[in-house]
Coordinates of C-alpha atoms and ligand atoms in Angstrom, one line a residue:
X44 CA 45.4 16.7 -7.4
X45 CA 44.0 15.3 -10.7
X46 CA 40.2 15.1 -10.7
X47 CA 38.3 13.5 -14.0
X48 CA 34.9 13.0 -14.1
X49 CA 33.5 11.5 -17.7
X50 CA 30.4 9.5 -17.0
X51 CA 29.4 8.8 -20.5
X52 CA 29.3 5.3 -21.6
X53 CA 30.5 5.1 -25.0
X54 CA 30.1 2.4 -27.9
X55 CA 32.6 3.0 -30.7
X56 CA 32.9 1.8 -34.2
X57 CA 30.6 0.2 -36.9
X58 CA 27.6 -1.4 -35.5
X59 CA 28.0 0.4 -32.1
X60 CA 24.0 0.9 -31.9
X61 CA 23.5 -2.6 -32.6
X62 CA 25.9 -3.7 -29.8
X63 CA 24.7 -1.5 -27.1
X64 CA 21.1 -1.9 -28.2
X65 CA 20.1 -3.4 -24.8
X66 CA 21.3 -0.8 -22.9
X67 CA 19.2 1.9 -24.7
X68 CA 15.8 -0.2 -24.5
X69 CA 16.5 -0.4 -20.8
X70 CA 16.7 3.7 -20.1
X71 CA 13.0 4.3 -20.2
X72 CA 9.4 4.2 -21.8
X73 CA 9.2 6.5 -24.5
X74 CA 12.1 8.3 -26.3
X75 CA 12.0 11.9 -27.5
X76 CA 14.3 11.7 -30.8
X77 CA 15.9 15.2 -31.2
X78 CA 17.3 15.7 -35.2
X79 CA 17.8 18.2 -37.6
X80 CA 16.1 18.4 -40.9
X81 CA 17.8 15.9 -43.0
X82 CA 21.2 14.7 -41.8
X83 CA 19.8 12.0 -39.2
X84 CA 18.4 10.1 -42.5
X85 CA 21.2 11.1 -44.8
X86 CA 23.9 9.6 -42.3
X87 CA 22.3 6.3 -42.0
X88 CA 21.8 6.9 -38.5
X89 CA 18.1 7.5 -37.9
X90 CA 17.4 4.0 -40.4
X91 CA 19.5 2.2 -37.7
X92 CA 17.7 3.7 -34.8
X93 CA 14.3 2.9 -36.4
X94 CA 15.7 -0.8 -37.1
X95 CA 16.8 -1.3 -33.4
X96 CA 13.6 0.6 -31.8
X97 CA 11.5 -2.1 -34.1
X98 CA 13.6 -4.8 -32.8
X99 CA 13.2 -4.0 -29.1
X100 CA 9.6 -2.2 -29.6
X101 CA 10.9 0.8 -28.4
X102 CA 8.2 4.0 -28.1
X103 CA 9.5 7.1 -29.7
X104 CA 8.3 10.7 -30.9
X105 CA 10.4 12.3 -33.2
X106 CA 11.1 16.1 -33.3
X107 CA 12.8 17.3 -36.5
X108 CA 13.0 20.8 -36.1
X109 CA 16.5 21.9 -34.8
X110 CA 18.5 24.1 -37.0
X111 CA 22.2 24.9 -36.8
X112 CA 23.2 26.9 -33.9
X113 CA 19.9 25.7 -32.1
X114 CA 17.4 28.4 -31.0
X115 CA 16.0 28.7 -27.3
X116 CA 12.4 28.9 -29.1
X117 CA 12.9 25.7 -31.1
X118 CA 14.3 23.9 -27.6
X119 CA 11.2 25.1 -26.0
X120 CA 8.5 24.2 -28.5
X121 CA 10.5 20.5 -28.4
X122 CA 10.2 20.7 -24.6
X123 CA 6.4 21.4 -24.8
X124 CA 5.8 18.2 -27.0
X125 CA 8.4 15.9 -24.9
X126 CA 5.8 16.7 -22.2
X127 CA 2.7 16.1 -24.3
X128 CA 3.8 13.1 -25.6
X129 CA 4.9 11.7 -22.4
X130 CA 8.4 10.8 -23.3
X131 CA 11.1 10.3 -20.5
X132 CA 14.4 10.3 -22.1
X133 CA 16.2 11.6 -25.2
X134 CA 18.2 10.7 -28.3
X135 CA 20.0 13.5 -30.2
X136 CA 21.2 12.6 -33.6
X137 CA 22.9 14.6 -35.5
X138 CA 25.7 17.6 -35.4
X139 CA 26.4 19.2 -32.1
X140 CA 22.9 21.5 -32.7
X141 CA 20.7 18.6 -32.4
X142 CA 22.5 17.0 -29.5
X143 CA 22.8 20.3 -27.5
X144 CA 19.0 20.8 -28.5
X145 CA 18.3 17.5 -26.7
X146 CA 20.5 18.2 -23.4
X147 CA 18.5 21.5 -23.3
X148 CA 15.3 19.9 -23.7
X149 CA 16.1 17.6 -21.1
X150 CA 17.0 20.5 -18.4
X151 CA 14.0 22.4 -19.4
X152 CA 11.3 19.9 -18.8
X153 CA 12.8 18.4 -15.5
X154 CA 12.8 21.8 -14.0
X155 CA 10.3 23.5 -15.5
X156 CA 12.3 26.1 -16.8
X157 CA 10.9 29.3 -18.7
X158 CA 12.4 31.9 -21.2
X159 CA 15.9 32.3 -20.4
X160 CA 16.1 30.5 -17.3
X161 CA 18.1 27.7 -18.8
X162 CA 21.2 30.1 -18.2
X163 CA 20.9 30.2 -14.4
X164 CA 22.9 27.4 -13.0
X165 CA 21.1 27.2 -9.8
X166 CA 17.9 26.4 -11.2
X167 CA 19.2 22.9 -12.8
X168 CA 18.5 20.0 -10.4
X169 CA 17.5 17.2 -12.4
X170 CA 17.8 16.3 -16.1
X171 CA 16.1 13.6 -18.3
X172 CA 19.0 10.9 -19.6
X173 CA 20.0 12.0 -23.0
X174 CA 21.5 9.2 -25.7
X175 CA 24.0 10.8 -28.2
X176 CA 24.6 9.6 -32.0
X177 CA 27.1 12.0 -33.2
X178 CA 26.8 12.5 -37.3
X179 CA 29.7 15.4 -37.3
X180 CA 33.2 14.9 -36.1
X181 CA 33.8 18.3 -34.0
X182 CA 31.8 19.4 -30.9
X183 CA 32.7 16.1 -29.0
X184 CA 29.3 17.0 -27.1
X185 CA 28.8 13.2 -27.0
X186 CA 30.8 13.3 -23.9
X187 CA 30.6 16.9 -22.5
X188 CA 28.3 18.7 -19.6
X189 CA 27.7 21.5 -21.9
X190 CA 25.1 22.8 -24.3
X191 CA 25.1 26.0 -26.7
X192 CA 21.8 27.9 -27.3
X193 CA 21.3 31.0 -29.5
X194 CA 18.5 33.2 -28.4
X195 CA 17.4 35.0 -31.3
X196 CA 15.6 37.8 -29.8
X197 CA 19.0 38.8 -28.3
X198 CA 21.0 37.6 -31.0
X199 CA 23.0 36.2 -28.6
X200 CA 24.8 32.3 -28.3
X201 CA 26.0 31.3 -25.0
X202 CA 26.7 27.9 -23.4
X203 CA 25.6 26.4 -20.2
X204 CA 27.0 23.5 -18.1
X205 CA 26.2 21.1 -15.8
X206 CA 27.2 17.8 -15.0
X207 CA 24.1 16.2 -15.3
X208 CA 23.7 16.6 -19.0
X209 CA 26.4 14.4 -20.0
X210 CA 25.0 11.8 -22.4
X211 CA 24.0 8.5 -20.4
X212 CA 25.5 6.5 -23.6
X213 CA 27.1 8.0 -26.8
X214 CA 26.8 5.7 -29.9
X215 CA 30.0 6.9 -32.0
X216 CA 29.8 5.3 -35.2
X217 CA 32.4 7.1 -37.9
X218 CA 30.2 5.7 -41.0
X219 CA 27.6 8.2 -40.0
X220 CA 29.9 11.1 -41.1
X221 CA 30.4 9.8 -44.8
X222 CA 27.6 11.9 -45.6
X223 CA 29.1 15.0 -44.6
X224 CA 29.6 17.7 -47.0
X225 CA 33.3 19.0 -47.5
X226 CA 32.8 22.2 -45.7
X227 CA 31.2 20.6 -42.8
X228 CA 34.1 18.3 -42.5
X229 CA 36.8 21.0 -42.4
X230 CA 34.7 23.2 -40.1
X231 CA 34.1 20.7 -37.7
X232 CA 37.7 19.4 -37.5
X233 CA 38.6 23.2 -36.8
X234 CA 36.1 23.2 -33.7
X235 CA 37.7 20.1 -32.7
X236 CA 41.2 21.5 -33.2
X237 CA 39.8 24.6 -31.0
X238 CA 38.9 22.1 -28.0
X239 CA 42.3 20.4 -28.2
X240 CA 44.1 23.3 -28.0
X241 CA 41.8 25.2 -25.5
X242 CA 43.1 22.1 -23.0
X243 CA 46.5 23.8 -23.3
X244 CA 45.4 27.1 -23.0
X245 CA 43.1 26.6 -20.0
X246 CA 43.9 27.2 -16.5
X247 CA 42.4 24.1 -15.8
X248 CA 44.8 22.4 -17.9
X249 CA 46.0 18.9 -16.7
X250 CA 48.8 17.0 -17.4
X251 CA 46.6 13.9 -17.9
X252 CA 45.0 15.1 -20.9
X253 CA 48.2 16.1 -22.8
X254 CA 48.3 12.5 -24.6
X255 CA 44.9 13.0 -25.9
X256 CA 45.6 16.7 -26.8
X257 CA 48.6 16.2 -28.7
X258 CA 47.1 12.5 -30.7
X259 CA 44.1 14.0 -31.4
X260 CA 45.8 17.3 -32.9
X261 CA 48.2 14.8 -34.9
X262 CA 45.3 12.9 -36.3
X263 CA 43.7 16.3 -37.6
X264 CA 46.8 17.5 -39.2
X265 CA 47.5 14.0 -40.7
X266 CA 43.9 12.8 -41.9
X267 CA 41.6 16.1 -42.8
X268 CA 42.9 15.9 -46.3
X269 CA 42.5 12.4 -47.0
X270 CA 39.1 12.5 -45.4
X271 CA 38.1 15.3 -48.1
X272 CA 39.9 13.2 -50.7
X273 CA 38.2 10.2 -49.9
X274 CA 35.0 10.8 -47.8
X275 CA 33.8 7.1 -47.3
X276 CA 37.4 6.0 -46.0
X277 CA 36.8 4.3 -42.6
X278 CA 40.1 4.8 -41.3
X279 CA 40.1 8.8 -41.9
X280 CA 36.5 9.2 -40.6
X281 CA 37.7 6.9 -37.4
X282 CA 40.4 9.4 -37.0
X283 CA 38.5 12.6 -37.0
X284 CA 36.0 11.3 -34.8
X285 CA 38.4 10.0 -32.8
X286 CA 40.0 13.6 -32.4
X287 CA 36.5 15.0 -31.9
X288 CA 36.2 12.6 -28.7
X289 CA 39.2 13.6 -27.0
X290 CA 38.4 17.3 -27.9
X291 CA 34.9 16.6 -26.0
X292 CA 36.8 14.9 -23.3
X293 CA 39.3 17.6 -22.8
X294 CA 36.9 20.4 -22.5
X295 CA 34.9 18.8 -20.3
X296 CA 37.4 19.0 -17.9
X297 CA 39.4 22.2 -19.0
X298 CA 36.4 24.1 -20.3
X299 CA 36.7 26.5 -23.2
X300 CA 38.3 30.0 -23.2
X301 CA 38.6 33.2 -25.3
X302 CA 38.9 31.0 -28.2
X303 CA 35.2 30.2 -28.2
X304 CA 34.0 33.1 -26.8
X305 CA 35.4 35.3 -29.5
X306 CA 33.9 33.1 -32.1
X307 CA 30.2 33.2 -30.8
X308 CA 29.0 36.5 -32.0
X309 CA 31.0 35.9 -35.7
X310 CA 28.2 33.0 -36.0
X311 CA 25.3 35.3 -34.8
X312 CA 26.1 38.2 -36.4
X313 CA 28.2 37.2 -39.7
X314 CA 26.6 33.9 -40.4
X315 CA 30.4 31.7 -39.8
X316 CA 29.6 28.3 -39.0
X317 CA 30.8 27.5 -35.5
X318 CA 34.0 25.6 -36.5
X319 CA 35.1 28.4 -39.3
X320 CA 34.5 31.1 -36.6
X321 CA 36.9 29.3 -34.1
X322 CA 39.3 28.9 -37.3
X323 CA 39.6 32.3 -38.0
X324 CA 40.7 33.7 -34.7
X325 CA 42.9 30.4 -34.1
X326 CA 46.4 32.0 -35.2
X327 CA 45.8 35.2 -33.2
X328 CA 44.7 33.6 -30.1
X329 CA 47.7 31.4 -30.4
X330 CA 50.1 34.5 -30.8
X331 CA 48.3 35.8 -27.9
X332 CA 48.4 33.2 -25.3
X333 CA 52.0 31.8 -26.7
X334 CA 54.0 33.5 -24.0
X335 CA 52.2 32.2 -21.0
X336 CA 51.7 28.8 -22.3
X337 CA 55.2 28.4 -24.3
X338 CA 56.5 25.3 -22.9
X339 CA 53.4 23.3 -23.6
X340 CA 53.1 24.5 -27.0
X341 CA 56.5 23.6 -27.8
X342 CA 56.0 20.3 -26.2
X343 CA 53.1 20.0 -28.5
X344 CA 54.5 20.9 -31.6
X345 CA 57.6 18.3 -30.8
X346 CA 55.5 15.2 -30.2
X347 CA 53.4 15.9 -33.4
X348 CA 56.5 16.6 -35.6
X349 CA 55.7 20.1 -36.7
X350 CA 56.8 23.5 -36.2
X351 CA 54.7 26.2 -35.0
X352 CA 55.3 27.9 -38.6
X353 CA 54.2 24.5 -40.3
X354 CA 51.3 24.4 -37.8
X355 CA 50.1 28.1 -39.5
X356 CA 50.7 27.1 -42.7
X357 CA 48.7 24.1 -42.5
X358 CA 45.7 26.4 -41.0
X359 CA 45.9 28.6 -43.8
X360 CA 45.3 26.0 -46.0
X361 CA 41.6 25.2 -44.5
X362 CA 40.9 28.4 -43.2
X363 CA 40.2 30.9 -46.2
X364 CA 41.1 34.7 -45.8
X365 CA 37.6 35.9 -44.3
X366 CA 35.5 38.0 -46.8
X367 CA 33.5 39.6 -43.9
X368 CA 34.3 43.3 -42.8
X369 CA 33.2 43.9 -39.2
X370 CA 31.7 47.1 -38.2
X371 CA 33.3 49.3 -35.9
X372 CA 30.0 49.0 -33.6
X373 CA 29.8 45.2 -34.0
X374 CA 33.5 45.4 -32.7
X375 CA 32.6 47.5 -29.8
X376 CA 29.6 45.9 -28.6
X377 CA 30.7 42.2 -29.2
X378 CA 34.0 42.6 -27.7
X379 CA 32.0 43.9 -24.3
X380 CA 30.0 40.6 -24.8
X381 CA 32.8 38.7 -25.1
X382 CA 34.9 39.8 -22.1
X383 CA 31.8 39.1 -20.0
X384 CA 31.2 35.8 -20.9
X385 CA 32.1 32.7 -18.9
X386 CA 34.7 30.9 -20.4
X387 CA 37.0 33.8 -20.2
X388 CA 37.6 32.4 -16.4
X389 CA 39.7 29.5 -18.1
X390 CA 41.9 31.9 -20.0
X391 CA 45.9 31.2 -19.1
X392 CA 46.3 35.1 -18.5
X393 CA 44.2 38.5 -18.4
X394 CA 42.9 39.3 -21.5
X395 CA 42.3 42.9 -22.0
X396 CA 39.3 44.6 -23.9
X397 CA 42.0 46.0 -26.2
X398 CA 43.3 42.7 -26.9
X399 CA 40.1 41.3 -27.9
X400 CA 39.2 44.3 -30.2
X401 CA 42.7 43.9 -31.9
X402 CA 42.1 40.2 -32.6
X403 CA 38.7 41.3 -34.2
X404 CA 40.0 44.3 -35.9
X405 CA 42.8 41.9 -37.7
X406 CA 40.0 39.9 -39.2
Ligands
NAP766 P1 25.5 21.1 -36.8 O1 25.1 22.5 -36.6 O2 24.8 20.2 -35.9 O3 25.4 20.8 -38.2 C1 25.7 21.5 -39.3 C2 25.2 20.9 -40.8 O4 25.7 19.6 -41.2 C3 23.6 20.9 -40.7 O5 23.4 21.5 -41.9 C4 23.5 19.4 -40.7 O6 22.1 19.0 -41.2 C5 24.7 19.0 -41.6 N1 25.0 17.5 -41.0 C6 25.4 17.0 -39.8 N2 25.7 15.7 -39.8 C7 25.6 15.4 -41.3 C8 26.2 14.2 -41.9 N3 26.6 13.1 -41.4 N4 25.7 14.4 -43.3 C9 25.5 15.5 -44.0 N5 25.0 16.5 -43.4 C10 25.1 16.7 -41.9 O7 27.0 21.0 -36.6 P2 28.1 21.1 -35.9 O8 29.5 21.8 -36.1 O9 28.4 19.3 -35.1 O10 27.6 21.8 -34.3 C11 27.7 23.0 -33.9 C12 27.0 23.4 -32.7 O11 27.4 22.5 -31.8 C13 27.1 24.8 -32.4 O12 25.9 25.5 -32.0 C14 28.3 24.8 -31.5 O13 28.2 25.9 -30.8 C15 27.7 23.4 -30.8 N6 28.9 23.2 -30.0 C16 28.7 22.7 -28.5 C17 29.6 22.1 -27.8 C18 29.4 21.4 -26.6 O14 30.1 20.7 -25.4 N7 28.1 21.1 -26.4 C19 31.1 22.1 -28.5 C20 31.3 22.7 -29.4 C21 30.5 23.4 -30.3 P3 20.8 19.1 -40.6 O15 20.7 20.3 -40.2 O16 19.8 18.3 -41.2 O17 21.2 18.3 -39.3
FE767 FE1 33.1 24.1 -30.0

């Protein structure tokens, strides 16, 4: 049986916000806007939203304190402000960080969660509606039931998932990604690529998603260079945003795997961006899973018209050799943490602690 659930209403393309403005105006009485410090404005998404809010006389409070890899502490601060300003829905604008923070604030307030209770699935019974306006093409969080939060105290990054946090509406306008710096364009494309590949690796893989996976990966391979050469080319930006959306739709169903778990400590301990942390292990993970999902990967490469070697060469171009040296202590400690993460349940084969250490040592 194939089961697929994706309740997010998507408005797509230029002017998508204005096409769906009436829907937005009907969600609640006062919006809590969650952003980073600069991208919401630079991307043009926030000015558009301000225009729309004026038109519909929508009330709001703007919380602009979310940094990359959103921290639990900042999220709790946002939750307090959401309450004290009597808001009743959220609008996340930005990359995955503000969008995930909006999802987390939603459940913290709705369920009166304290400290690290966000990770206790049984405590999440309600959520305030979340609207997403992505300004990167990578995480796909605009269509996923996940949020990834970093606990600075424990120096630990971990996700939680609940169907209640699927955004109710996502406004996807590729023009909002014109302003992305080259590095963020590349890193986020690698994140989308990871999600799409994980749709093949995952034990919850589903044939229904294969066309999205192969089309999405094909788009990234064909388009990334064009988007770098000409950052304000709508067609390239739209293709990358489409691939990101497909990646989100895929992991919403199939979940993520070792490919993602292994990247989290590389971000928290060595500062690699989320997408690049996925990128540096992508080849090793493909090698590890290849024997188990050989038929699917061969079908993928055939569909997109590239050999596996050609794919590795393409990756080498975008993933520079890491300049970090992982300490033995880090490898020991993080391998155990990775092995215990919830994403590991989706791996297509049993992965030993030793195999995780070998991948880390190869960096
Ligand atoms: P991000 O962390 O949201 O943003 C990265 C950087 O790009 C920030 O400096 C941001 O600036 C800037 N930026 C964003 N949009 C821009 C634009 N249009 N123009 C110029 N600068 C822009 O990046 P992300 O890769 O999208 O999100 C990563 C987070 O999402 C990680 O925490 C990751 O674990 C998570 N994630 C979640 C899911 C999920 O399903 N929930 C899936 C994969 C990854 P500002 O600081 O000013 O905003
Ligand atoms: Fe990701």
